[in-house]
PDB file of C-alpha atoms and ligand atoms in Angstrom:
ATOM      1  CA  MET A   1     -85.812 267.440 -29.944  1.00 82.00           C
ATOM      2  CA  PRO A   2     -85.949 264.709 -32.552  1.00 88.00           C
ATOM      3  CA  PRO A   3     -84.393 261.280 -32.136  1.00 95.00           C
ATOM      4  CA  ILE A   4     -80.944 260.749 -33.584  1.00 96.00           C
ATOM      5  CA  ILE A   5     -80.322 257.439 -35.321  1.00 97.00           C
ATOM      6  CA  ASP A   6     -76.844 255.989 -35.595  1.00 98.00           C
ATOM      7  CA  GLU A   7     -76.788 254.778 -39.185  1.00 97.00           C
ATOM      8  CA  ASN A   8     -73.809 252.534 -38.445  1.00 98.00           C
ATOM      9  CA  LYS A   9     -75.779 250.580 -35.832  1.00 98.00           C
ATOM     10  CA  CYS A  10     -79.281 250.614 -37.351  1.00 98.00           C
ATOM     11  CA  THR A  11     -80.322 247.426 -39.162  1.00 98.00           C
ATOM     12  CA  GLY A  12     -83.586 248.871 -40.476  1.00 98.00           C
ATOM     13  CA  CYS A  13     -85.656 246.413 -38.435  1.00 98.00           C
ATOM     14  CA  GLY A  14     -88.559 248.874 -38.210  1.00 98.00           C
ATOM     15  CA  VAL A  15     -89.272 248.415 -34.489  1.00 98.00           C
ATOM     16  CA  CYS A  16     -89.034 252.147 -33.806  1.00 98.00           C
ATOM     17  CA  VAL A  17     -91.260 252.959 -36.766  1.00 98.00           C
ATOM     18  CA  ASP A  18     -93.934 250.536 -35.548  1.00 97.00           C
ATOM     19  CA  ILE A  19     -93.801 251.618 -31.917  1.00 97.00           C
ATOM     20  CA  CYS A  20     -93.896 255.387 -32.342  1.00 97.00           C
ATOM     21  CA  ALA A  21     -97.415 256.524 -31.516  1.00 96.00           C
ATOM     22  CA  GLU A  22     -96.664 260.003 -32.825  1.00 96.00           C
ATOM     23  CA  ASP A  23     -95.659 258.803 -36.310  1.00 96.00           C
ATOM     24  CA  VAL A  24     -92.355 260.663 -36.096  1.00 97.00           C
ATOM     25  CA  PHE A  25     -90.879 258.165 -38.587  1.00 98.00           C
ATOM     26  CA  PHE A  26     -93.838 258.367 -40.974  1.00 97.00           C
ATOM     27  CA  GLY A  27     -93.075 256.994 -44.433  1.00 97.00           C
ATOM     28  CA  SER A  28     -89.977 255.051 -43.367  1.00 97.00           C
ATOM     29  CA  LYS A  29     -89.421 251.761 -45.144  1.00 95.00           C
ATOM     30  CA  LYS A  30     -88.456 248.432 -43.579  1.00 93.00           C
ATOM     31  CA  GLY A  31     -84.864 247.508 -44.291  1.00 97.00           C
ATOM     32  CA  MET A  32     -83.800 251.163 -44.430  1.00 97.00           C
ATOM     33  CA  VAL A  33     -82.611 253.565 -41.757  1.00 98.00           C
ATOM     34  CA  PRO A  34     -85.795 255.332 -40.567  1.00 98.00           C
ATOM     35  CA  VAL A  35     -86.414 258.893 -41.642  1.00 97.00           C
ATOM     36  CA  VAL A  36     -87.330 261.454 -38.980  1.00 96.00           C
ATOM     37  CA  THR A  37     -90.232 262.907 -40.933  1.00 97.00           C
ATOM     38  CA  TYR A  38     -91.998 264.803 -38.159  1.00 96.00           C
ATOM     39  CA  PRO A  39     -89.343 265.745 -35.580  1.00 94.00           C
ATOM     40  CA  ASP A  40     -91.629 268.202 -33.811  1.00 93.00           C
ATOM     41  CA  PHE A  41     -94.129 265.444 -33.039  1.00 95.00           C
ATOM     42  CA  CYS A  42     -91.678 263.608 -30.757  1.00 95.00           C
ATOM     43  CA  ALA A  43     -93.056 263.396 -27.214  1.00 92.00           C
ATOM     44  CA  HIS A  44     -89.716 262.242 -25.735  1.00 90.00           C
ATOM     45  CA  PHE A  45     -91.137 259.212 -23.957  1.00 88.00           C
ATOM     46  CA  ASN A  46     -88.105 257.205 -25.144  1.00 91.00           C
ATOM     47  CA  CYS A  47     -90.124 254.170 -26.308  1.00 94.00           C
ATOM     48  CA  CYS A  48     -88.121 253.854 -29.510  1.00 97.00           C
ATOM     49  CA  GLN A  49     -84.836 254.207 -27.673  1.00 96.00           C
ATOM     50  CA  HIS A  50     -85.764 251.509 -25.152  1.00 96.00           C
ATOM     51  CA  ASP A  51     -87.013 249.051 -27.770  1.00 97.00           C
ATOM     52  CA  CYS A  52     -84.303 249.502 -30.395  1.00 98.00           C
ATOM     53  CA  PRO A  53     -82.465 246.154 -30.396  1.00 98.00           C
ATOM     54  CA  GLU A  54     -79.255 247.789 -31.640  1.00 98.00           C
ATOM     55  CA  ASP A  55     -79.139 250.728 -29.208  1.00 97.00           C
ATOM     56  CA  ALA A  56     -79.036 252.962 -32.267  1.00 98.00           C
ATOM     57  CA  ILE A  57     -81.340 255.763 -31.071  1.00 98.00           C
ATOM     58  CA  LYS A  58     -80.507 258.714 -28.893  1.00 96.00           C
ATOM     59  CA  ILE A  59     -83.231 261.012 -27.570  1.00 93.00           C
ATOM     60  CA  ARG A  60     -82.353 264.496 -26.443  1.00 86.00           C
ATOM     61  CA  VAL A  61     -84.978 265.578 -23.928  1.00 84.00           C
ATOM     62  CA  PRO A  62     -85.443 269.375 -23.935  1.00 83.00           C
ATOM     63  CA  LEU A  63     -84.385 271.080 -20.714  1.00 84.00           C
ATOM     64  CA  PRO A  64     -87.892 272.302 -19.715  1.00 81.00           C
ATOM     65  CA  GLN A  65     -89.205 268.754 -20.000  1.00 79.00           C
ATOM     66  CA  MET A  66     -86.262 267.409 -17.987  1.00 78.00           C
ATOM     67  CA  LEU A  67     -87.137 269.814 -15.196  1.00 83.00           C
ATOM     68  CA  LEU A  68     -90.737 268.577 -15.247  1.00 77.00           C
ATOM     69  CA  TYR A  69     -89.494 265.030 -14.575  1.00 66.00           C
ATOM     70  CA  LYS A  70     -87.902 266.110 -11.278  1.00 60.00           C
TER      71      LYS A  70
HETATM   72  S1  SF4 B 101     -85.366 250.087 -33.900  1.00 76.11           S
HETATM   73 FE1  SF4 B 101     -83.196 250.662 -34.040  1.00 76.11          FE
HETATM   74  S2  SF4 B 101     -82.294 249.195 -35.475  1.00 76.11           S
HETATM   75 FE2  SF4 B 101     -84.521 249.090 -35.739  1.00 76.11          FE
HETATM   76  S3  SF4 B 101     -84.972 250.538 -37.424  1.00 76.11           S
HETATM   77 FE3  SF4 B 101     -85.170 251.666 -35.484  1.00 76.11          FE
HETATM   78  S4  SF4 B 101     -83.145 252.614 -35.156  1.00 76.11           S
HETATM   79 FE4  SF4 B 101     -82.887 250.995 -36.667  1.00 76.11          FE
HETATM   80  S1  SF4 B 102     -89.436 259.145 -28.229  1.00 76.11           S
HETATM   81 FE1  SF4 B 102     -91.531 258.395 -28.566  1.00 76.11          FE
HETATM   82  S2  SF4 B 102     -92.512 259.982 -29.806  1.00 76.11           S
HETATM   83 FE2  SF4 B 102     -90.293 260.354 -29.930  1.00 76.11          FE
HETATM   84  S3  SF4 B 102     -89.670 259.249 -31.791  1.00 76.11           S
HETATM   85 FE3  SF4 B 102     -89.390 257.830 -30.070  1.00 76.11          FE
HETATM   86  S4  SF4 B 102     -91.303 256.615 -29.941  1.00 76.11           S
HETATM   87 FE4  SF4 B 102     -91.690 258.443 -31.217  1.00 76.11          FE
END
């Protein structure tokens, strides 16, 4: 499931846009809250969530993938 960005916390720094190898935030502009352009491309590795300096991103890992982690 796609990342959820808290618009009240996000500063538009662009870290998540730069770090996402799947280009989920393709087309997002620096200084703006990122747009989740390709939600289905998200691989749920949580890189953006970990690196967001404002703790503004939540990742919902799908249940089947959660079970694979165990
Ligand atoms: S890393 Fe966090 S604060 Fe920076 S643009 Fe992404 S969601 Fe916003
Ligand atoms: S969890 Fe990974 S693939 Fe999904 S949006 Fe964040 S950096 Fe991109």
